Structures are given as structure tokens and as C-alpha cells.
Amino acid sequence: ARGEVFNKDIKGSKAKLDATYHFGTVGDALRPYVSAGFAHESLGQATRSGRDHSTFANVGAGAKWYITDMFFARAGVEAMYNIDNGNTEWGPTVGVGLNFGGSPKQAEVAPAPVAEVCSDSDNDGVCDNVDKCPDTPANVTVDADGCPAVAEVVRVELDVKFDFDKSVVKPNSYGDIKNLADFMKQYPQTTTTVEGHTDSVGPDAYNQKAVRYGRKSCPSISEWAFQCGLGG
């Protein structure tokens, strides 16, 4: 009858399948999304037996807030178009969810650089591909090219003059002898030769006598060098 009110529970069910695209990157706490899919609804009737069936095309948008890596809460809005009768329904959506499967993306670790190994057939510390002297004997000091290092030759000459018939070192030569002694202390492998000479002025007999004094003067130079600390 007209105006009759029915007090009857109506039961129904709805199944929905959506594809969702997330913005941002995995691990972000907040990730916006858009979704689209289809739904099927089945409702019982209040005045007759049977059920009403409807198919929907739906689109939506919203955001997910990840409380943990797997558990999230979401909120959004969704439009559902009823394909059977042409009506469109809008509604908010809220919910919680749990992601299954997968694992957090591990940061890629760059492989450790591999130390370049080169061959060194003569064991001089210089690789064969740059060794210009590949057959250097053992225990020989080499340069960057793998060749025997050439010792630098340094020549220092002193001109120490003595008074006639004397073998005493004069004070004006002390500084030069000390410099030589310091150099020899810095480079202990240094060898030194001390020579005595005379000029050709005067008779031969006198010059021969001067040579004898020269032999006396050589030790005096060495003694002075030792006094300068050369002998430790």
C-alpha cells in the first residue's frame, strides 16, 4: 500500500579491484597516490526476492602515511560511475593497510677498488711496463725509471796558505775548513784528499825544503778539521 514503511534489513556485498600509482620513493613517510579500477555491488531487495547487481568504474586520489615500513593509514576521495544506470557517486575514503612481501631497498654498496698489480721481474720496486732498466742487479738503488741511481759528484777545493817555513793554519782559513768539516759530517761517505804544494820561486834547494814543510802542513789541516767536530 502507498506510504507503507518496510522495516527490513538489506544485505549486500561489494568487491573492488584498483590499480594504484604512488608518487615519491619507497621509504618516504608520506606518499600521495592515484587509483583506478572497477567494482561490483550486489544488494538484496526490500520488496521482492532477488538481488540488484551494479558494476562501477572508479577513480580516486589521496595520500598514505606510513607509520612503519609496512603499516600505513590513508585518506582520499573517490568517484564511482555506475555503468548500469549512468549515475556517479562521490565519497571520502579512509582506512589502514598493511603491505605484504618485499623488503626495504638496500643501498647499493660500491665495490672496493681493486689495487692494480704489476709485474716487477727484477724486484727493484718499479713496474716492468715503465722500467727502462729491466735487469737491474739486486740491492742496487734505482731511480723512478728503474735505472741505477747516479751519485752526484760535488767537488770542494780549499786554498789554505801558510807563512814561509811554517805549518800552522792561519785564522783566516778556519771558516773554510769548518765548512768542509760540516759538509763531511752531513755526508759521511765523503772522501777527502789533502795535498801540499809550493811555488817555483827561489832556488830548488829551498823549494825542496818548502815541500817538507808542506808535508807537515797537511796533517795540521786534518787536525783542525777534527777540532771542528769531524771526528765526533
Rosetta silent file (secondary structure, phi, psi, omega in degrees, C-alpha in Angstrom):
SEQUENCE: ARGEVFNKDIKGSKAKLDATYHFGTVGDALRPYVSAGFAHESLGQATRSGRDHSTFANVGAGAKWYITDMFFARAGVEAMYNIDNGNTEWGPTVGVGLNFGGSPKQAEVAPAPVAEVCSDSDNDGVCDNVDKCPDTPANVTVDADGCPAVAEVVRVELDVKFDFDKSVVKPNSYGDIKNLADFMKQYPQTTTTVEGHTDSVGPDAYNQKAVRYGRKSCPSISEWAFQCGLGG
SCORE:     score description
SCORE:     0.000 S_00000001
   1 L     0.000  158.862 -178.180    0.000    0.000    0.000 S_00000001
   2 L   -68.045  136.860  178.291    1.018    3.588   -0.530 S_00000001
   3 L    83.446    1.370  179.646    3.040    5.023    2.336 S_00000001
   4 L   -71.022  134.059 -178.976    3.820    1.628    3.748 S_00000001
   5 L  -103.270  130.430  179.422    7.131    1.569    5.532 S_00000001
   6 L   -99.875  128.553  176.758    9.255   -1.535    5.332 S_00000001
   7 L  -111.315   86.966 -174.842   11.446   -2.390    8.278 S_00000001
   8 L  -142.899  132.953  176.238   13.754   -4.957    6.784 S_00000001
   9 L   -70.792  134.810  177.599   17.479   -5.419    6.870 S_00000001
  10 L  -111.501  125.116 -179.498   19.039   -5.325    3.434 S_00000001
  11 L  -103.070  146.235  178.818   22.208   -7.257    2.969 S_00000001
  12 E  -156.496  172.228  178.176   24.755   -6.605    0.282 S_00000001
  13 E  -145.728  155.311 -179.765   28.330   -7.018   -0.755 S_00000001
  14 E  -144.516  128.645  177.084   30.806   -5.075   -2.830 S_00000001
  15 E  -117.387  138.377 -174.994   34.066   -6.230   -4.375 S_00000001
  16 E  -138.447  142.793  176.710   36.563   -3.791   -5.830 S_00000001
  17 E  -131.549  118.671 -177.741   39.835   -4.081   -7.692 S_00000001
  18 E  -122.441  149.825  167.070   42.045   -0.991   -8.117 S_00000001
  19 E  -105.304  131.990 -174.108   45.431   -0.263   -9.584 S_00000001
  20 E  -121.801  134.179  175.554   47.317    2.340   -7.558 S_00000001
  21 E  -112.079  125.834 -179.192   50.241    4.544   -8.575 S_00000001
  22 E  -101.262  140.580  173.330   52.330    6.033   -5.777 S_00000001
  23 L   -94.519  167.130 -177.875   54.362    9.208   -6.009 S_00000001
  24 L    81.894 -162.509 -178.110   57.639    9.752   -4.153 S_00000001
  25 L  -126.470  157.596  177.970   60.067    6.984   -3.313 S_00000001
  26 L   -59.414  130.797 -178.614   59.960    3.880   -1.144 S_00000001
  27 L   106.976  -17.107  175.897   60.748    4.844    2.423 S_00000001
  28 L   -67.379  142.066 -179.801   59.043    8.257    2.348 S_00000001
  29 L   -71.058  -34.434 -178.842   56.706    8.747    5.311 S_00000001
  30 E  -121.300  124.597 -177.741   54.019   10.421    3.178 S_00000001
  31 E  -131.996  109.589  174.165   53.218    9.154   -0.323 S_00000001
  32 E   -65.129  159.017  179.709   50.429   10.636   -2.495 S_00000001
  33 E  -151.799  161.028  168.384   48.674    8.248   -4.859 S_00000001
  34 E  -128.697  152.198 -177.337   46.076    7.977   -7.629 S_00000001
  35 E  -142.440  158.079  176.345   43.963    4.906   -8.318 S_00000001
  36 E  -155.463  147.430 -179.909   41.580    3.494  -10.910 S_00000001
  37 E   176.600 -159.716 -178.428   39.641    0.259  -11.217 S_00000001
  38 E  -130.788  155.965  177.706   36.309   -1.498  -11.187 S_00000001
  39 E  -139.872  152.045  176.284   33.816   -2.569   -8.515 S_00000001
  40 E  -128.244  129.499 -176.452   30.824   -4.905   -8.401 S_00000001
  41 E  -119.208  137.374  177.209   27.970   -4.395   -5.944 S_00000001
  42 E  -129.397  120.138 -177.669   25.226   -6.870   -5.001 S_00000001
  43 E  -123.816  141.334  173.344   22.247   -5.712   -2.850 S_00000001
  44 E   -75.798  162.825 -178.224   19.199   -7.558   -1.570 S_00000001
  45 L  -103.923  145.547 -179.659   15.679   -6.154   -2.230 S_00000001
  46 L   -83.797  -29.639 -172.718   13.261   -4.881    0.401 S_00000001
  47 L  -109.588   -6.720 -178.251   10.013   -5.595   -1.502 S_00000001
  48 L  -151.938  168.876  177.743   10.823   -8.641   -3.521 S_00000001
  49 L   -81.724  166.330 -178.946   13.123  -11.538   -3.684 S_00000001
  50 L    99.218 -177.584 -176.270   16.326  -11.476   -5.636 S_00000001
  51 E  -137.966  151.531  173.652   19.241   -9.076   -5.706 S_00000001
  52 E   -97.156  136.025  179.395   20.282   -5.975   -7.621 S_00000001
  53 E  -118.848  137.110  178.987   23.687   -6.033   -9.267 S_00000001
  54 E  -137.186  144.683  176.815   25.691   -2.954  -10.317 S_00000001
  55 E  -116.078  135.428 -176.347   29.098   -2.509  -11.901 S_00000001
  56 E  -122.105  145.489  164.540   31.179    0.607  -11.238 S_00000001
  57 E  -106.427  128.681 -173.814   34.213    2.252  -12.796 S_00000001
  58 E  -130.822  146.602  173.824   36.043    4.196  -10.131 S_00000001
  59 E  -132.144  152.412 -179.975   38.921    6.665   -9.870 S_00000001
  60 E  -157.797  170.873  177.930   40.429    8.193   -6.771 S_00000001
  61 E  -151.823  152.343 -179.925   43.280   10.152   -5.235 S_00000001
  62 E   178.604 -156.889 -179.304   44.706   10.519   -1.768 S_00000001
  63 E  -146.964  149.187  176.524   47.749   10.015    0.394 S_00000001
  64 E  -114.520  134.703  175.886   49.228    7.289    2.549 S_00000001
  65 E  -110.402  115.825 -176.332   51.045    7.968    5.788 S_00000001
  66 E   -86.013  112.939  177.901   53.480    5.175    6.634 S_00000001
  67 L   -77.382  -38.182  170.984   53.598    4.589   10.373 S_00000001
  68 L  -131.149 -177.047  179.109   56.136    1.805    9.843 S_00000001
  69 L   -62.413  -26.177 -175.190   57.774    0.427    6.720 S_00000001
  70 L  -112.687  -31.361 -173.559   54.783   -1.882    6.199 S_00000001
  71 E   -98.494  134.238 -177.068   51.799   -0.401    8.093 S_00000001
  72 E  -142.861  158.946  168.748   50.047    2.754    6.843 S_00000001
  73 E  -114.429  148.485 -177.668   46.931    4.911    7.230 S_00000001
  74 E  -138.196  155.529  175.048   45.314    6.515    4.197 S_00000001
  75 E  -147.398  144.008 -178.741   42.760    9.172    3.314 S_00000001
  76 E  -171.162 -168.110  178.045   41.394   10.248   -0.044 S_00000001
  77 E  -134.218  148.040 -174.568   38.391   10.868   -2.264 S_00000001
  78 E  -140.400  140.118  174.026   36.844    8.553   -4.854 S_00000001
  79 E  -111.034  130.418 -178.303   34.399    8.879   -7.755 S_00000001
  80 E  -122.560  117.645 -179.269   32.362    5.784   -8.713 S_00000001
  81 E   -98.563  120.275  179.285   30.495    5.714  -12.023 S_00000001
  82 E   -79.556  108.689 -176.534   27.636    3.212  -12.188 S_00000001
  83 L   -66.533  -28.041 -175.732   27.947    1.655  -15.608 S_00000001
  84 L   -76.188  -39.580 -177.067   24.441    0.141  -15.405 S_00000001
  85 L  -118.440   -2.968  175.656   22.414    3.313  -14.730 S_00000001
  86 L    82.715    4.858  179.152   24.856    6.127  -15.528 S_00000001
  87 L   -83.082  151.402  176.670   24.917    7.651  -12.042 S_00000001
  88 E  -120.731  131.728  178.959   28.133    8.928  -10.426 S_00000001
  89 E  -116.989  139.952  176.765   28.744    8.829   -6.707 S_00000001
  90 E  -115.276  146.990  177.788   31.462   10.715   -4.816 S_00000001
  91 E  -166.548  150.530  175.431   32.740    9.853   -1.401 S_00000001
  92 E   -77.672  155.622  176.963   35.655   10.201    1.009 S_00000001
  93 E  -131.765  136.842  173.653   37.765    7.190    1.859 S_00000001
  94 E  -137.934  155.809  178.749   39.780    6.469    4.977 S_00000001
  95 E   174.523 -179.806  175.380   41.435    3.324    6.140 S_00000001
  96 E  -127.377  158.590 -177.830   44.506    1.489    7.259 S_00000001
  97 E  -151.634  166.238  179.727   46.580   -1.029    5.365 S_00000001
  98 E  -137.915  123.484  177.735   49.452   -3.433    5.553 S_00000001
  99 L   -82.307  137.460  178.423   51.910   -4.118    2.760 S_00000001
 100 L  -112.613  148.877  174.739   52.921   -7.730    2.259 S_00000001
 101 L    76.604  170.631  178.746   56.051   -9.108    0.698 S_00000001
 102 L    72.536  179.106  179.366   59.174   -7.370   -0.458 S_00000001
 103 L  -154.019  155.398  178.376   61.792   -5.751    1.718 S_00000001
 104 L   -54.824  139.355 -179.399   63.253   -2.262    2.090 S_00000001
 105 L   -66.833  125.841  179.254   65.571   -1.419   -0.746 S_00000001
 106 L   -83.712  138.634  177.510   69.147   -1.805    0.337 S_00000001
 107 L   -64.950  134.825 -179.825   71.587    0.902   -0.610 S_00000001
 108 L   -72.103  129.349 -179.786   73.942   -0.276   -3.279 S_00000001
 109 L   -97.889  121.953  179.601   77.471   -0.596   -1.989 S_00000001
 110 L   -66.416  135.426  179.226   80.128    0.346   -4.481 S_00000001
 111 L   -63.189  143.544  179.095   82.695   -2.415   -4.864 S_00000001
 112 L   -64.407  136.775  179.650   86.040   -1.702   -3.273 S_00000001
 113 L   -61.342  137.776 -179.842   88.616   -0.605   -5.828 S_00000001
 114 L   -88.179  124.127 -179.999   90.961   -3.387   -6.781 S_00000001
 115 L   -64.132  132.976 -179.675   94.593   -2.487   -6.327 S_00000001
 116 L   -71.823  127.096  179.366   96.471   -2.664   -9.602 S_00000001
 117 L  -105.877  124.796 -179.895   99.055   -5.413   -9.506 S_00000001
 118 L  -118.367  153.796  178.190  102.020   -5.019  -11.807 S_00000001
 119 L   -82.744  143.957  179.886  104.868   -7.383  -12.553 S_00000001
 120 L  -139.699   84.463 -170.867  108.364   -6.458  -11.350 S_00000001
 121 L   -65.180  -29.545 -179.009  110.755   -9.090  -12.655 S_00000001
 122 L  -101.365    5.811  174.529  113.921   -7.560  -11.162 S_00000001
 123 L    54.239   40.857  177.874  112.295   -6.651   -7.806 S_00000001
 124 L  -101.446    4.992  178.857  113.527   -3.070   -7.860 S_00000001
 125 L    87.297    2.468  179.101  110.143   -1.577   -6.970 S_00000001
 126 L  -117.030  127.617 -177.339  109.434   -0.250  -10.484 S_00000001
 127 L   -61.515  146.591 -177.124  106.786   -1.957  -12.644 S_00000001
 128 L   -59.450  -32.627 -176.127  108.065   -3.680  -15.769 S_00000001
 129 L   -70.811  -13.421  176.283  105.822   -1.596  -18.047 S_00000001
 130 L  -122.926    1.305 -177.671  107.697    1.593  -17.053 S_00000001
 131 L   -78.879  113.669 -179.907  111.066    0.069  -16.099 S_00000001
 132 L   -83.611  -11.798  176.498  113.700    1.377  -18.515 S_00000001
 133 L  -130.367   79.123 -170.472  116.368   -0.895  -16.997 S_00000001
 134 L   -69.427  -13.356 -176.213  114.524   -4.227  -16.515 S_00000001
 135 L  -115.522   40.232 -179.657  117.554   -6.291  -15.454 S_00000001
 136 L   -65.189  132.090  178.272  118.901   -4.185  -12.583 S_00000001
 137 L   -60.752  158.869  179.785  121.070   -6.276  -10.200 S_00000001
 138 L   -66.040  152.079  175.866  119.774   -6.911   -6.689 S_00000001
 139 L    63.958   23.273  176.433  120.426   -4.381   -3.885 S_00000001
 140 L  -104.528  128.195  177.584  121.086   -1.541   -6.339 S_00000001
 141 L   -69.910  130.903 -177.024  119.378    1.770   -5.638 S_00000001
 142 E  -119.710  162.600  176.213  117.282    2.824   -8.642 S_00000001
 143 L   -93.777 -169.729 -176.893  115.554    5.999   -9.787 S_00000001
 144 L   -64.159  -21.939  179.144  111.926    6.427  -10.918 S_00000001
 145 L   -88.880   -0.763 -179.466  112.779    4.845  -14.284 S_00000001
 146 L    83.236   10.964  179.748  114.171    1.703  -12.648 S_00000001
 147 L  -101.117  153.166  179.554  117.762    2.515  -13.602 S_00000001
 148 E   -53.625  130.496 -179.747  120.695    2.641  -11.169 S_00000001
 149 L   -68.654  134.858 -179.465  120.724    5.987   -9.411 S_00000001
 150 L   -91.910  122.968  179.236  123.729    8.130  -10.364 S_00000001
 151 L   -69.235  138.080  178.760  125.523    9.631   -7.398 S_00000001
 152 L   -79.863  130.900  179.952  126.015   13.368   -7.598 S_00000001
 153 L   -95.797  121.217  178.124  129.659   14.402   -7.585 S_00000001
 154 L  -117.933  125.922 -178.676  130.388   17.516   -5.539 S_00000001
 155 L  -113.713  125.410  178.188  133.909   18.931   -5.570 S_00000001
 156 L  -121.604  125.105 -179.625  135.045   21.367   -2.899 S_00000001
 157 L  -115.976  135.927  176.091  138.504   22.901   -3.073 S_00000001
 158 L  -112.671  140.870  177.077  140.248   24.809   -0.286 S_00000001
 159 L  -116.990   90.557 -177.767  143.144   27.143   -0.821 S_00000001
 160 L  -101.881  119.717 -178.543  144.931   27.283    2.532 S_00000001
 161 L  -104.166  144.537  179.929  148.144   29.315    2.539 S_00000001
 162 L  -116.923  154.753  173.261  150.904   29.079    5.142 S_00000001
 163 L   -68.558  158.686  178.561  153.615   31.507    6.138 S_00000001
 164 L   -55.911  134.196  175.804  157.128   30.748    4.905 S_00000001
 165 L    60.015   26.433 -179.150  158.710   27.847    6.743 S_00000001
 166 L  -126.740  155.168  176.117  155.513   27.375    8.861 S_00000001
 167 L  -128.521   21.567 -179.413  152.877   24.616    9.158 S_00000001
 168 L   -94.220  130.033  179.351  150.389   26.439   11.395 S_00000001
 169 L   -68.539  131.378 -178.586  146.899   27.065    9.950 S_00000001
 170 L   -81.790  147.585 -177.177  146.189   30.775    9.770 S_00000001
 171 H   -55.227  -31.003 -177.471  142.950   32.106   11.360 S_00000001
 172 H   -70.805   -6.154  177.306  141.616   33.353    8.013 S_00000001
 173 H  -102.984   -5.028 -177.401  141.334   29.702    6.876 S_00000001
 174 H   -58.307  -45.242 -176.175  139.399   28.458    9.915 S_00000001
 175 H   -61.422  -43.966 -179.419  135.988   29.193    8.389 S_00000001
 176 H   -64.339  -41.295 -179.792  136.671   27.340    5.122 S_00000001
 177 H   -66.849  -38.042  178.391  137.995   24.286    6.955 S_00000001
 178 H   -64.641  -41.321  178.218  134.982   24.283    9.292 S_00000001
 179 H   -60.421  -40.067  177.893  132.582   24.437    6.317 S_00000001
 180 H   -64.716  -41.945  179.289  134.344   21.431    4.810 S_00000001
 181 H   -62.904  -41.433  178.344  134.111   19.572    8.116 S_00000001
 182 H   -62.401  -40.869  179.537  130.365   20.332    8.363 S_00000001
 183 H   -62.863  -41.879 -178.651  129.826   19.048    4.822 S_00000001
 184 H   -69.741  -30.908  175.680  131.665   15.821    5.600 S_00000001
 185 H   -69.246  -36.491  179.729  129.588   15.316    8.746 S_00000001
 186 H   -69.638  -34.776 -179.888  126.391   15.735    6.722 S_00000001
 187 L  -122.980   85.197 -173.300  127.596   13.259    4.098 S_00000001
 188 L   -61.249  -21.817 -178.908  129.699   10.644    5.953 S_00000001
 189 L   -78.198   -0.974 -178.570  130.511    8.747    2.752 S_00000001
 190 L   -66.802  139.429  173.168  132.538   11.724    1.523 S_00000001
 191 L  -112.004  147.078 -175.668  136.246   11.169    0.894 S_00000001
 192 L  -132.098  138.509  175.666  138.791   13.959    1.136 S_00000001
 193 L  -117.660  126.820  177.971  142.286   14.354   -0.217 S_00000001
 194 L  -108.553  122.859 -178.127  144.653   16.902    1.343 S_00000001
 195 L  -122.061  149.655  176.007  147.604   17.940   -0.824 S_00000001
 196 L  -119.226  137.552 -178.349  150.511   20.312   -0.225 S_00000001
 197 L  -136.201  160.952  174.498  152.255   22.355   -2.918 S_00000001
 198 L  -131.652  163.429  179.353  154.937   25.026   -3.203 S_00000001
 199 L   -88.885 -179.003 -176.942  155.661   27.631   -5.831 S_00000001
 200 L  -100.627    9.705  179.970  158.673   27.790   -8.144 S_00000001
 201 L   -77.892  135.438  178.258  160.053   30.994   -6.729 S_00000001
 202 L    98.269  170.480 -179.383  163.541   30.613   -5.276 S_00000001
 203 L   -68.809  158.024 -177.462  166.303   28.046   -5.685 S_00000001
 204 H   -59.899  -39.000 -178.313  165.498   24.343   -5.939 S_00000001
 205 H   -60.542  -40.074  179.902  167.134   23.530   -2.612 S_00000001
 206 H   -68.806  -41.088 -179.656  164.843   25.957   -0.824 S_00000001
 207 H   -63.701  -37.110  176.573  161.755   24.659   -2.619 S_00000001
 208 H   -61.949  -38.282  176.635  162.610   21.097   -1.606 S_00000001
 209 H   -64.724  -38.738  179.638  162.723   22.308    1.959 S_00000001
 210 H   -64.894  -35.031  177.924  159.343   24.004    1.449 S_00000001
 211 H   -62.108  -39.348  178.757  157.868   20.718    0.245 S_00000001
 212 H   -62.094  -39.299  176.354  158.932   19.135    3.532 S_00000001
 213 H   -66.568  -33.738  177.474  157.076   21.882    5.364 S_00000001
 214 H   -61.779  -37.085  177.516  154.090   21.235    3.095 S_00000001
 215 H   -65.312  -30.574  176.283  154.003   17.641    4.294 S_00000001
 216 H   -73.880  -32.295 -175.773  153.801   18.970    7.820 S_00000001
 217 H   -72.397  -30.366 -179.578  151.012   21.388    6.901 S_00000001
 218 H   -59.987  -50.016  176.725  148.708   18.665    5.549 S_00000001
 219 H   -59.128  -33.065 -178.651  148.296   16.952    8.944 S_00000001
 220 H   -66.339  -34.241  176.647  147.653   20.321   10.554 S_00000001
 221 H   -66.445  -43.579  179.485  144.680   20.899    8.246 S_00000001
 222 H   -63.235  -41.081  179.517  143.281   17.468    9.113 S_00000001
 223 H   -62.410  -40.008 -179.814  143.779   18.120   12.815 S_00000001
 224 H   -67.206  -36.789  177.674  141.918   21.412   12.549 S_00000001
 225 H   -62.793  -39.958  178.015  139.056   19.713   10.739 S_00000001
 226 H   -67.339  -33.204  176.192  138.775   17.214   13.586 S_00000001
 227 H   -65.806  -24.214  178.719  138.748   20.082   16.053 S_00000001
 228 H   -81.807    2.756  175.610  135.727   21.407   14.153 S_00000001
 229 H   105.584    3.433 -177.041  133.839   18.256   15.098 S_00000001
 230 H   -65.817  -32.415 -176.993  134.520   15.984   12.148 S_00000001
 231 L   -86.926    8.872 -179.906  135.900   13.257   14.368 S_00000001
 232 L    78.299    0.000    0.000  132.803   13.219   16.652 S_00000001
